Amino acid sequence: MRLFSSQQRKTDTVDMSVIHKKNSIRLTQHLLCLALLLLVPTLVCAKAPSWHSSLSFPKEMAIDAPSGLVIDQARKRYYVIDYNADQLVSFDEQGQLIDRFDAMGRLKKPVSMAFGAPGKMWVVQRSTNELLYIDLNSRDVRRFNVSKTSGQPMLIDRVATDDQQRLYVADSHSGRIFRLDDNLKITTIFAGKRDSHLIDFKIAGSTLYALDSQHQQLHSFTLDGQHKDTIALKGDLDRPVSFVLDSHGMIYILDRPQGKIAVFTAKGLFKYGFCHRGARRGQLNYPSELHMDWQDRLCVVNQGNDRIEVFKH
């Protein structure tokens, strides 16, 4: 007696062939997934440059709580704002001291500065909440109460100028950026959401970028104040206080409490981070500002460690 017909045996043979084929495909897929899992960390590491401290200054003098930094890209100089010593200190590209300037004792708790017309500079003075306009040749110092000239309460934290020497200020009272005219009256307002607080800004060509620390977003505007874009920073940030963008559109965010720099894509995706809190060279202690110099090096105002830290990769 035959238990299975010849037709059934053929069917069973075909079924087993299909099963073997499917199992073979699944095995190949699993092997490919395993290979990708092993390969991905290598690819990620290869994309993350190894940043290290290439310069740390000053060495021959002390700066007590540096509050800001301005970089002269053309002349390759660093200008450090020495808050507690009431002075501005310049250094060459090797971090060697060039000069000190205290406006004949008229600087009182400076927090930010920017170059205006040739031989002129703007300085934000915290003790009196004033803007100083300094002529470096004549040493003349003019003082302005911006709250009076603008017609509204204002507490300026940061100041910058564009290619046309037009003046921009970050007002911590309102959380907005303002462009001021020659009479220090507001001509243009840069603002994010209703409850946003813009604390740092950079001007690149015809675009103004501003950091909203509260919502961890980067806004971009035209220089006429038109909002262009909002980039949500998707990463592990505690309290970002400053930022800079490189020529490839990568975004570098300075996290003050964590003492680290987080790197994001132009779309706000987290790529990698580096640095951590500490007092040694290459470590950050409550840093306050982040800039990029003429060699595409990251320059950090390492406020808690009383120095400027320069990183390269």
XYZ file of C-alpha atoms in Angstrom, residues 19-189:
171
model
C 11.898 26.292 2.414
C 15.641 25.799 1.899
C 15.715 28.796 -0.427
C 13.884 30.985 2.081
C 16.168 29.884 4.911
C 19.175 30.666 2.745
C 17.841 34.193 2.062
C 17.144 34.774 5.768
C 20.660 33.626 6.702
C 22.158 35.973 4.124
C 20.071 38.828 5.485
C 21.144 38.113 9.060
C 24.792 37.995 8.040
C 24.440 41.327 6.224
C 22.791 42.912 9.281
C 25.567 41.577 11.500
C 28.214 42.959 9.141
C 26.523 46.373 9.142
C 26.317 46.407 12.938
C 30.030 45.698 13.125
C 30.803 48.283 10.475
C 28.646 51.183 11.697
C 30.727 52.054 14.804
C 33.810 52.179 12.612
C 32.067 54.512 10.172
C 30.813 56.761 12.969
C 34.244 57.000 14.569
C 35.803 57.785 11.227
C 33.453 60.742 10.808
C 34.230 62.201 14.244
C 37.466 64.233 14.136
C 39.768 64.060 17.114
C 39.921 67.571 18.553
C 42.741 68.524 20.890
C 44.049 71.669 22.547
C 46.685 73.260 20.303
C 46.991 76.552 22.178
C 46.171 77.770 25.667
C 46.852 81.313 26.802
C 47.809 83.536 28.519
C 50.913 82.029 30.073
C 53.022 84.990 31.176
C 50.204 86.897 32.878
C 46.925 86.281 34.647
C 43.454 87.033 33.340
C 40.803 87.075 36.008
C 37.482 85.777 34.637
C 37.711 86.479 30.902
C 34.239 87.455 29.728
C 34.620 87.634 25.952
C 36.807 87.234 22.901
C 37.091 89.021 19.564
C 39.237 87.601 16.758
C 40.858 89.806 14.126
C 40.920 87.284 11.275
C 42.966 89.491 8.924
C 45.691 90.474 11.399
C 45.622 87.110 13.216
C 45.096 88.524 16.663
C 43.001 87.650 19.688
C 41.413 90.321 21.880
C 40.381 89.095 25.321
C 38.041 90.995 27.629
C 39.418 90.843 31.174
C 36.323 91.475 33.293
C 37.762 91.751 36.790
C 40.904 93.653 35.761
C 38.852 96.185 33.720
C 40.960 95.873 30.593
C 41.189 94.550 27.030
C 44.214 92.393 26.275
C 45.557 91.539 22.814
C 47.557 88.435 21.863
C 49.280 87.290 18.674
C 48.650 83.988 16.876
C 51.054 82.194 19.253
C 49.188 83.456 22.301
C 51.937 85.947 23.186
C 50.943 89.197 24.854
C 50.869 92.261 22.589
C 49.229 95.012 24.605
C 46.756 95.943 27.324
C 44.177 98.700 27.168
C 42.014 100.103 29.970
C 40.888 103.399 28.358
C 42.893 105.297 30.983
C 41.007 103.660 33.805
C 37.567 104.269 32.307
C 36.690 100.618 31.681
C 34.525 99.206 34.452
C 33.520 95.555 34.165
C 33.575 95.134 30.352
C 31.722 92.084 29.043
C 31.761 92.337 25.238
C 33.405 94.279 22.429
C 33.327 94.715 18.651
C 35.320 96.695 16.125
C 33.528 99.514 14.357
C 35.060 101.882 11.830
C 38.874 101.609 11.443
C 40.531 102.523 14.724
C 37.220 102.469 16.629
C 35.615 99.913 18.909
C 32.418 99.344 20.855
C 32.609 98.008 24.418
C 29.733 96.888 26.632
C 30.295 98.058 30.189
C 28.342 96.030 32.749
C 28.903 98.215 35.827
C 27.016 101.156 34.311
C 25.053 99.260 31.648
C 26.529 101.515 28.962
C 27.979 101.262 25.498
C 31.409 102.846 25.120
C 32.642 104.067 21.746
C 36.431 104.213 21.876
C 38.806 105.899 19.444
C 42.013 103.898 19.736
C 44.114 106.658 18.158
C 42.950 109.649 20.175
C 41.996 107.500 23.207
C 38.709 109.373 23.333
C 35.881 107.495 25.072
C 32.200 108.319 24.506
C 29.572 106.806 26.779
C 25.978 105.973 25.839
C 23.004 104.777 27.847
C 21.251 102.608 25.271
C 18.117 102.291 27.378
C 17.658 106.035 26.904
C 18.632 106.253 23.242
C 16.483 103.247 22.278
C 13.519 104.262 24.390
C 13.184 100.922 26.187
C 14.912 99.065 29.067
C 17.897 97.178 27.755
C 20.643 95.049 29.304
C 23.256 94.366 26.642
C 25.239 91.139 26.899
C 26.886 90.908 23.494
C 27.709 93.235 20.655
C 28.852 92.748 17.048
C 29.150 94.623 13.760
C 28.542 93.536 10.170
C 30.611 94.229 7.049
C 29.130 97.712 6.873
C 30.072 98.463 10.514
C 26.396 98.483 11.513
C 25.921 97.751 15.208
C 23.980 94.777 16.635
C 23.350 94.042 20.317
C 21.941 91.102 22.266
C 19.530 92.307 24.937
C 19.163 89.848 27.813
C 16.224 91.845 29.176
C 13.981 91.041 26.189
C 15.825 88.028 24.765
C 16.068 89.730 21.375
C 18.746 91.002 19.025
C 18.592 94.626 17.864
C 20.310 96.536 15.119
C 20.976 100.139 16.106
C 21.501 103.162 13.899
C 24.117 105.913 14.330
C 21.945 107.504 17.036
C 21.700 104.131 18.826
C 18.002 103.843 18.106
C 16.475 100.487 17.200
C 16.036 99.988 13.458
C 15.668 96.203 13.195
C 14.449 93.512 15.598
